[in-house]
PDB file of C-alpha atoms in Angstrom:
ATOM      1  CA  ASP P1189     -16.892  19.351 -15.943  1.00  0.00           C
ATOM      2  CA  VAL P1190     -18.307  16.585 -13.255  1.00  0.00           C
ATOM      3  CA  ILE P1191     -16.553  13.743 -13.697  1.00  0.00           C
ATOM      4  CA  GLY P1192     -17.807  11.433 -11.182  1.00  0.00           C
ATOM      5  CA  LYS P1193     -20.064  11.209  -7.136  1.00  0.00           C
ATOM      6  CA  ILE P1194     -18.434   9.733  -4.567  1.00  0.00           C
ATOM      7  CA  GLN P1195     -19.726   8.625  -1.193  1.00  0.00           C
ATOM      8  CA  CYS P1196     -18.871   8.260   2.053  1.00  0.00           C
ATOM      9  CA  SER P1197     -18.865   7.911   5.506  1.00  0.00           C
ATOM     10  CA  TYR P1198     -17.321   6.987   8.544  1.00  0.00           C
ATOM     11  CA  SER P1199     -19.102   4.158   8.969  1.00  0.00           C
ATOM     12  CA  SER P1200     -17.121   2.358   5.928  1.00  0.00           C
ATOM     13  CA  ALA P1201     -13.950   3.187   7.834  1.00  0.00           C
ATOM     14  CA  ASP P1202     -14.915   0.832  10.560  1.00  0.00           C
ATOM     15  CA  GLU P1203     -16.506  -2.116   8.305  1.00  0.00           C
ATOM     16  CA  ALA P1204     -13.275  -1.978   5.356  1.00  0.00           C
ATOM     17  CA  VAL P1205     -10.978  -2.629   9.143  1.00  0.00           C
ATOM     18  CA  ALA P1206     -13.390  -4.987  10.754  1.00  0.00           C
ATOM     19  CA  ALA P1207     -13.298  -6.938   7.397  1.00  0.00           C
ATOM     20  CA  ALA P1208      -9.707  -7.118   7.158  1.00  0.00           C
ATOM     21  CA  LEU P1209      -8.719  -8.302  10.511  1.00  0.00           C
ATOM     22  CA  LYS P1210     -11.564 -10.919   9.898  1.00  0.00           C
ATOM     23  CA  ALA P1211      -8.929 -12.085   6.614  1.00  0.00           C
ATOM     24  CA  ARG P1212      -6.285 -11.408   7.509  1.00  0.00           C
ATOM     25  CA  ASP P1213      -5.546 -15.158   9.565  1.00  0.00           C
ATOM     26  CA  ALA P1214      -6.245 -16.637   6.059  1.00  0.00           C
ATOM     27  CA  TRP P1215      -4.414 -14.358   3.898  1.00  0.00           C
ATOM     28  CA  ALA P1216      -0.934 -14.747   5.883  1.00  0.00           C
ATOM     29  CA  ILE P1217      -0.461 -17.592   5.825  1.00  0.00           C
ATOM     30  CA  SER P1218      -1.926 -18.663   2.529  1.00  0.00           C
ATOM     31  CA  PRO P1219       0.460 -20.372  -0.072  1.00  0.00           C
ATOM     32  CA  TRP P1220       2.790 -18.403  -1.965  1.00  0.00           C
ATOM     33  CA  GLU P1221       1.339 -19.729  -5.290  1.00  0.00           C
ATOM     34  CA  LYS P1222      -2.249 -18.431  -3.948  1.00  0.00           C
ATOM     35  CA  ARG P1223      -0.305 -14.607  -3.315  1.00  0.00           C
ATOM     36  CA  LYS P1224       1.511 -14.248  -6.164  1.00  0.00           C
ATOM     37  CA  GLN P1225      -1.407 -15.482  -8.474  1.00  0.00           C
ATOM     38  CA  LEU P1226      -3.556 -13.193  -8.018  1.00  0.00           C
ATOM     39  CA  VAL P1227      -2.320  -9.647  -7.893  1.00  0.00           C
ATOM     40  CA  LEU P1228      -0.749 -10.751 -10.960  1.00  0.00           C
ATOM     41  CA  ASP P1229      -4.020 -11.391 -11.986  1.00  0.00           C
ATOM     42  CA  PHE P1230      -4.503  -7.575 -10.264  1.00  0.00           C
ATOM     43  CA  LYS P1231      -1.822  -6.764 -12.629  1.00  0.00           C
ATOM     44  CA  GLU P1232      -3.582  -8.321 -15.890  1.00  0.00           C
ATOM     45  CA  LYS P1233      -6.251  -5.511 -14.662  1.00  0.00           C
ATOM     46  CA  ILE P1234      -5.025  -2.573 -14.456  1.00  0.00           C
ATOM     47  CA  SER P1235      -3.183  -3.560 -17.734  1.00  0.00           C
ATOM     48  CA  ALA P1236      -7.030  -4.448 -19.186  1.00  0.00           C
ATOM     49  CA  ASN P1237      -8.026  -0.842 -17.809  1.00  0.00           C
ATOM     50  CA  SER P1238      -4.721   1.820 -18.218  1.00  0.00           C
ATOM     51  CA  ALA P1239      -6.195   3.453 -21.136  1.00  0.00           C
ATOM     52  CA  ALA P1240      -9.543   4.312 -18.455  1.00  0.00           C
ATOM     53  CA  ILE P1241      -6.507   4.391 -15.785  1.00  0.00           C
ATOM     54  CA  SER P1242      -4.699   7.110 -17.031  1.00  0.00           C
ATOM     55  CA  GLU P1243      -7.124   9.263 -18.855  1.00  0.00           C
ATOM     56  CA  LEU P1244      -8.686   9.273 -14.579  1.00  0.00           C
ATOM     57  CA  ILE P1245      -5.119  10.573 -14.014  1.00  0.00           C
ATOM     58  CA  SER P1246      -5.135  12.385 -16.469  1.00  0.00           C
ATOM     59  CA  ARG P1247      -8.385  14.979 -15.323  1.00  0.00           C
ATOM     60  CA  GLU P1248      -8.750  14.676 -11.577  1.00  0.00           C
ATOM     61  CA  VAL P1249      -4.568  15.797 -11.179  1.00  0.00           C
ATOM     62  CA  GLY P1250      -3.963  17.549 -14.246  1.00  0.00           C
ATOM     63  CA  LYS P1251      -0.457  15.580 -15.601  1.00  0.00           C
ATOM     64  CA  PRO P1252      -0.041  15.372 -19.798  1.00  0.00           C
ATOM     65  CA  ARG P1253      -1.213  12.633 -21.149  1.00  0.00           C
ATOM     66  CA  TRP P1254       2.030  10.413 -21.851  1.00  0.00           C
ATOM     67  CA  GLU P1255       2.941  11.110 -18.538  1.00  0.00           C
ATOM     68  CA  SER P1256      -0.679   9.448 -16.931  1.00  0.00           C
ATOM     69  CA  ILE P1257       1.148   7.163 -19.043  1.00  0.00           C
ATOM     70  CA  LEU P1258       3.878   6.591 -17.974  1.00  0.00           C
ATOM     71  CA  GLU P1259       2.993   5.699 -14.629  1.00  0.00           C
ATOM     72  CA  VAL P1260       0.785   3.446 -15.343  1.00  0.00           C
ATOM     73  CA  ASN P1261       3.332   1.589 -17.331  1.00  0.00           C
ATOM     74  CA  SER P1262       5.172   2.222 -14.412  1.00  0.00           C
ATOM     75  CA  ILE P1263       2.676   0.308 -11.742  1.00  0.00           C
ATOM     76  CA  LEU P1264       3.057  -2.245 -14.147  1.00  0.00           C
ATOM     77  CA  ALA P1265       6.692  -3.019 -13.999  1.00  0.00           C
ATOM     78  CA  ARG P1266       6.511  -2.472 -10.219  1.00  0.00           C
ATOM     79  CA  ILE P1267       4.523  -5.728  -9.695  1.00  0.00           C
ATOM     80  CA  ASP P1268       6.798  -7.967 -11.447  1.00  0.00           C
ATOM     81  CA  ILE P1269       9.301  -5.999  -9.317  1.00  0.00           C
ATOM     82  CA  CYS P1270       7.999  -6.144  -6.074  1.00  0.00           C
ATOM     83  CA  ILE P1271       7.822 -10.649  -6.935  1.00  0.00           C
ATOM     84  CA  GLU P1272      11.235 -10.950  -8.495  1.00  0.00           C
ATOM     85  CA  GLU P1273      12.337  -9.348  -5.567  1.00  0.00           C
ATOM     86  CA  ILE P1274      10.630 -11.615  -2.584  1.00  0.00           C
ATOM     87  CA  GLU P1275      11.077 -14.974  -4.821  1.00  0.00           C
ATOM     88  CA  MET P1276      15.153 -13.706  -5.183  1.00  0.00           C
ATOM     89  CA  ARG P1277      15.437 -14.033  -1.712  1.00  0.00           C
ATOM     90  CA  GLY P1278      13.152 -17.105  -0.442  1.00  0.00           C
ATOM     91  CA  SER P1279      10.757 -16.386   2.081  1.00  0.00           C
ATOM     92  CA  GLU P1280      14.337 -16.643   4.641  1.00  0.00           C
ATOM     93  CA  PHE P1281      17.449 -15.709   3.812  1.00  0.00           C
ATOM     94  CA  GLN P1282      20.589 -15.206   5.088  1.00  0.00           C
ATOM     95  CA  ILE P1283      22.727 -12.120   5.488  1.00  0.00           C
ATOM     96  CA  GLU P1284      25.958 -11.059   6.332  1.00  0.00           C
ATOM     97  CA  ASN P1285      26.178  -9.533   9.310  1.00  0.00           C
ATOM     98  CA  PRO P1286      29.105  -6.817   9.918  1.00  0.00           C
ATOM     99  CA  ILE P1287      28.777  -6.153  13.422  1.00  0.00           C
ATOM    100  CA  LEU P1288      28.761 -10.376  13.979  1.00  0.00           C
ATOM    101  CA  GLU P1289      31.551 -10.978  11.576  1.00  0.00           C
ATOM    102  CA  ARG P1290      34.033  -8.645  13.740  1.00  0.00           C
ATOM    103  CA  GLY P1291      33.200 -10.265  16.713  1.00  0.00           C
ATOM    104  CA  ASN P1292      32.687 -13.751  15.567  1.00  0.00           C
ATOM    105  CA  LYS P1293      35.389 -15.362  13.449  1.00  0.00           C
ATOM    106  CA  ASN P1294      33.196 -18.529  12.848  1.00  0.00           C
ATOM    107  CA  ASN P1295      31.465 -16.188   9.923  1.00  0.00           C
ATOM    108  CA  SER P1296      28.041 -15.717  11.297  1.00  0.00           C
ATOM    109  CA  LEU P1297      25.299 -14.884   9.631  1.00  0.00           C
ATOM    110  CA  GLY P1298      22.120 -13.495   9.931  1.00  0.00           C
ATOM    111  CA  PHE P1299      18.348 -14.112   9.165  1.00  0.00           C
ATOM    112  CA  CYS P1300      15.439 -11.540   6.896  1.00  0.00           C
ATOM    113  CA  ARG P1301      12.440 -12.507   6.549  1.00  0.00           C
ATOM    114  CA  VAL P1302       9.429 -12.037   4.596  1.00  0.00           C
ATOM    115  CA  LYS P1303       6.280 -11.906   6.955  1.00  0.00           C
ATOM    116  CA  PRO P1304       2.846 -10.549   7.509  1.00  0.00           C
ATOM    117  CA  ARG P1305       2.591  -7.825  10.248  1.00  0.00           C
ATOM    118  CA  GLY P1306      -1.587  -7.844  10.099  1.00  0.00           C
ATOM    119  CA  VAL P1307      -3.795  -5.093   8.936  1.00  0.00           C
ATOM    120  CA  ALA P1308      -1.831  -2.101   6.444  1.00  0.00           C
ATOM    121  CA  LEU P1309      -3.360   1.094   5.884  1.00  0.00           C
ATOM    122  CA  VAL P1310      -2.405   2.983   2.577  1.00  0.00           C
ATOM    123  CA  LEU P1311      -2.514   6.649   3.071  1.00  0.00           C
ATOM    124  CA  SER P1312      -1.660   7.490  -1.005  1.00  0.00           C
ATOM    125  CA  HIS P1313      -1.007  11.308  -2.303  1.00  0.00           C
ATOM    126  CA  PHE P1314      -2.676  12.977  -5.362  1.00  0.00           C
ATOM    127  CA  ASN P1315      -0.107  14.488  -6.926  1.00  0.00           C
ATOM    128  CA  SER P1316       1.289  10.575  -8.556  1.00  0.00           C
ATOM    129  CA  PRO P1317      -1.825   9.328  -7.729  1.00  0.00           C
ATOM    130  CA  ALA P1318      -2.171   5.407  -9.127  1.00  0.00           C
ATOM    131  CA  GLU P1319       2.113   4.824  -8.882  1.00  0.00           C
ATOM    132  CA  ASN P1320       2.200   5.622  -5.315  1.00  0.00           C
ATOM    133  CA  ALA P1321      -0.488   3.966  -3.993  1.00  0.00           C
ATOM    134  CA  MET P1322       1.218   0.408  -5.690  1.00  0.00           C
ATOM    135  CA  SER P1323       4.199   1.195  -4.586  1.00  0.00           C
ATOM    136  CA  TYR P1324       2.608   0.224  -1.058  1.00  0.00           C
ATOM    137  CA  ILE P1325      -0.250  -2.255  -2.213  1.00  0.00           C
ATOM    138  CA  VAL P1326       1.767  -4.931  -3.531  1.00  0.00           C
ATOM    139  CA  PRO P1327       4.359  -5.138  -1.415  1.00  0.00           C
ATOM    140  CA  ALA P1328       1.052  -6.076   1.018  1.00  0.00           C
ATOM    141  CA  LEU P1329      -0.451  -8.012  -0.327  1.00  0.00           C
ATOM    142  CA  LEU P1330       2.452 -10.551  -1.332  1.00  0.00           C
ATOM    143  CA  SER P1331       3.834 -10.566   2.279  1.00  0.00           C
ATOM    144  CA  GLY P1332       1.091 -11.421   3.111  1.00  0.00           C
ATOM    145  CA  ASN P1333      -0.942  -8.622   4.965  1.00  0.00           C
ATOM    146  CA  SER P1334      -4.743  -7.794   4.959  1.00  0.00           C
ATOM    147  CA  LEU P1335      -5.331  -4.253   3.102  1.00  0.00           C
ATOM    148  CA  ILE P1336      -7.138  -0.545   3.987  1.00  0.00           C
ATOM    149  CA  TYR P1337      -6.482   1.913   0.725  1.00  0.00           C
ATOM    150  CA  LYS P1338      -7.807   5.536   1.012  1.00  0.00           C
ATOM    151  CA  PRO P1339      -6.925   7.584  -2.032  1.00  0.00           C
ATOM    152  CA  SER P1340      -6.522  10.900  -2.295  1.00  0.00           C
ATOM    153  CA  LYS P1341      -9.777  12.775  -1.665  1.00  0.00           C
ATOM    154  CA  LYS P1342      -8.644  14.720  -5.003  1.00  0.00           C
ATOM    155  CA  ALA P1343      -8.234  11.114  -7.467  1.00  0.00           C
ATOM    156  CA  PRO P1344     -10.817   9.539  -5.503  1.00  0.00           C
ATOM    157  CA  GLY P1345     -12.199   7.800  -8.998  1.00  0.00           C
ATOM    158  CA  VAL P1346      -8.384   6.291  -9.506  1.00  0.00           C
ATOM    159  CA  GLY P1347      -8.824   5.020  -6.647  1.00  0.00           C
ATOM    160  CA  GLN P1348     -12.214   3.183  -7.369  1.00  0.00           C
ATOM    161  CA  LEU P1349     -11.276   2.697 -10.461  1.00  0.00           C
ATOM    162  CA  LEU P1350      -7.518   0.724  -8.858  1.00  0.00           C
ATOM    163  CA  THR P1351     -10.178  -1.062  -6.252  1.00  0.00           C
ATOM    164  CA  ASP P1352     -12.414  -1.717  -9.580  1.00  0.00           C
ATOM    165  CA  CYS P1353      -9.636  -4.243 -10.811  1.00  0.00           C
ATOM    166  CA  ALA P1354      -9.110  -5.780  -7.584  1.00  0.00           C
ATOM    167  CA  ASP P1355     -12.225  -7.137  -7.141  1.00  0.00           C
ATOM    168  CA  LEU P1356     -12.329  -8.110 -10.404  1.00  0.00           C
ATOM    169  CA  ALA P1357      -8.496 -10.149 -10.114  1.00  0.00           C
ATOM    170  CA  GLY P1358     -10.986 -12.240  -7.059  1.00  0.00           C
ATOM    171  CA  PHE P1359      -9.025 -11.491  -3.813  1.00  0.00           C
ATOM    172  CA  PRO P1360     -10.551 -13.260  -0.971  1.00  0.00           C
ATOM    173  CA  ALA P1361     -12.770 -10.985   1.003  1.00  0.00           C
ATOM    174  CA  GLY P1362     -11.911  -8.248   3.179  1.00  0.00           C
ATOM    175  CA  VAL P1363      -8.176  -8.994   1.865  1.00  0.00           C
ATOM    176  CA  PHE P1364      -8.099  -5.562  -0.277  1.00  0.00           C
ATOM    177  CA  ASN P1365     -11.057  -2.318   0.596  1.00  0.00           C
ATOM    178  CA  MET P1366     -11.150   0.732  -0.174  1.00  0.00           C
ATOM    179  CA  VAL P1367     -11.963   4.043   1.712  1.00  0.00           C
ATOM    180  CA  GLN P1368     -13.544   7.671   0.941  1.00  0.00           C
ATOM    181  CA  GLY P1369     -12.428  10.713   2.750  1.00  0.00           C
ATOM    182  CA  GLY P1370     -10.677  13.026   2.812  1.00  0.00           C
ATOM    183  CA  ARG P1371      -8.364  14.348   6.393  1.00  0.00           C
ATOM    184  CA  GLU P1372     -10.688  13.262   8.882  1.00  0.00           C
ATOM    185  CA  MET P1373     -11.064   9.635   7.174  1.00  0.00           C
ATOM    186  CA  ALA P1374      -7.696   9.036   7.285  1.00  0.00           C
ATOM    187  CA  LYS P1375      -7.499  10.118  10.817  1.00  0.00           C
ATOM    188  CA  ARG P1376      -9.717   7.553  11.852  1.00  0.00           C
ATOM    189  CA  LEU P1377      -8.525   5.210  10.488  1.00  0.00           C
ATOM    190  CA  ALA P1378      -4.763   5.762  11.571  1.00  0.00           C
ATOM    191  CA  GLN P1379      -6.356   5.803  15.185  1.00  0.00           C
ATOM    192  CA  HIS P1380      -7.645   2.932  14.644  1.00  0.00           C
ATOM    193  CA  SER P1381      -6.050   0.166  17.425  1.00  0.00           C
ATOM    194  CA  ASP P1382      -6.445  -2.904  14.550  1.00  0.00           C
ATOM    195  CA  ILE P1383      -4.865  -1.297  12.318  1.00  0.00           C
ATOM    196  CA  ASP P1384      -0.714  -2.908  12.482  1.00  0.00           C
ATOM    197  CA  THR P1385       1.110  -0.459   9.801  1.00  0.00           C
ATOM    198  CA  ILE P1386       0.410   2.597   8.348  1.00  0.00           C
ATOM    199  CA  PHE P1387       2.156   3.740   4.884  1.00  0.00           C
ATOM    200  CA  PHE P1388       1.072   8.045   4.446  1.00  0.00           C
ATOM    201  CA  ALA P1389       2.432   9.432   1.885  1.00  0.00           C
ATOM    202  CA  GLY P1390       1.337  13.494   2.020  1.00  0.00           C
ATOM    203  CA  ASP P1391       1.679  16.111   4.407  1.00  0.00           C
ATOM    204  CA  PHE P1392       4.383  16.289   7.002  1.00  0.00           C
ATOM    205  CA  GLU P1393       1.996  18.415   9.928  1.00  0.00           C
ATOM    206  CA  PHE P1394      -0.185  15.613   9.370  1.00  0.00           C
ATOM    207  CA  ALA P1395       2.391  12.186   9.513  1.00  0.00           C
ATOM    208  CA  LYS P1396       3.373  14.299  12.709  1.00  0.00           C
ATOM    209  CA  GLN P1397       0.103  13.927  13.742  1.00  0.00           C
ATOM    210  CA  ILE P1398      -0.646  10.084  13.352  1.00  0.00           C
ATOM    211  CA  ARG P1399       2.724   9.439  14.754  1.00  0.00           C
ATOM    212  CA  ARG P1400       1.351  11.278  17.978  1.00  0.00           C
ATOM    213  CA  ASP P1401      -1.329   9.642  17.713  1.00  0.00           C
ATOM    214  CA  SER P1402      -0.170   6.161  17.039  1.00  0.00           C
ATOM    215  CA  MET P1403       1.590   6.882  21.285  1.00  0.00           C
ATOM    216  CA  GLU P1404      -0.585   4.165  22.865  1.00  0.00           C
ATOM    217  CA  HIS P1405       0.158   1.571  20.637  1.00  0.00           C
ATOM    218  CA  ASN P1406       3.782   1.719  19.593  1.00  0.00           C
ATOM    219  CA  GLU P1407       3.634  -1.995  18.120  1.00  0.00           C
ATOM    220  CA  LYS P1408       2.065  -0.012  15.415  1.00  0.00           C
ATOM    221  CA  LEU P1409       4.667  -0.073  12.246  1.00  0.00           C
ATOM    222  CA  LEU P1410       4.656   3.599  10.417  1.00  0.00           C
ATOM    223  CA  ALA P1411       6.407   4.249   6.785  1.00  0.00           C
ATOM    224  CA  PHE P1412       5.754   8.122   6.538  1.00  0.00           C
ATOM    225  CA  GLU P1413       6.679  10.119   2.794  1.00  0.00           C
ATOM    226  CA  THR P1414       6.224  13.470   3.656  1.00  0.00           C
ATOM    227  CA  GLY P1415       6.590  16.006   0.448  1.00  0.00           C
ATOM    228  CA  GLY P1416       9.051  19.609   0.321  1.00  0.00           C
ATOM    229  CA  LYS P1417       7.601  22.979  -0.443  1.00  0.00           C
ATOM    230  CA  ASN P1418      10.806  23.594  -3.267  1.00  0.00           C
ATOM    231  CA  PRO P1419      10.498  24.499  -7.258  1.00  0.00           C
ATOM    232  CA  ALA P1420      13.123  22.201  -7.341  1.00  0.00           C
TER     233      ALA P1420
END
């Protein structure tokens, strides 16, 4: 059965980056309470559409329905955890530094700050299409980063539904952008000079390609979750 039809074009990649770049600075300095509330509104829209999202996960990637329902419930719980973790620490908090501690008897302390990096790119995999994407999207948004989200080409409908929920939540224009496509689209986005952070989950060889392509932009933060082929 045909689940749906998705259109994509390479021009949409440049448009998404331009929109995220335009929204970057205002979102980065927006108050914590505003970012928190919008993410909670996002959670509420996901919860309201949980049945549709879980059904589409099963239809697109073949998970049994019970597992798809667990995946959506995990997303909702993760949003609360991310908010709690940031609020527990605050925007700036002290941590013990054991290296300084050994050489300094004055109980030196280090500092850990939660701050935005700019424009984040999220390239998610297919076998947990919603949970994997949201594990990057939620902390990126809460930390004040605008973002571009490219769902797996094997689960484009799930990506579209999550994006629809973000639209209903009312994020400012350009903060949450979604681009459909396959490997070439991911490569085009990853090579873009205005991307500050790349979150990628998927093929190990493609992760190495992204790293090679980013050599001329070594200020980019790269976070990879690559898969294995073992039967366990």
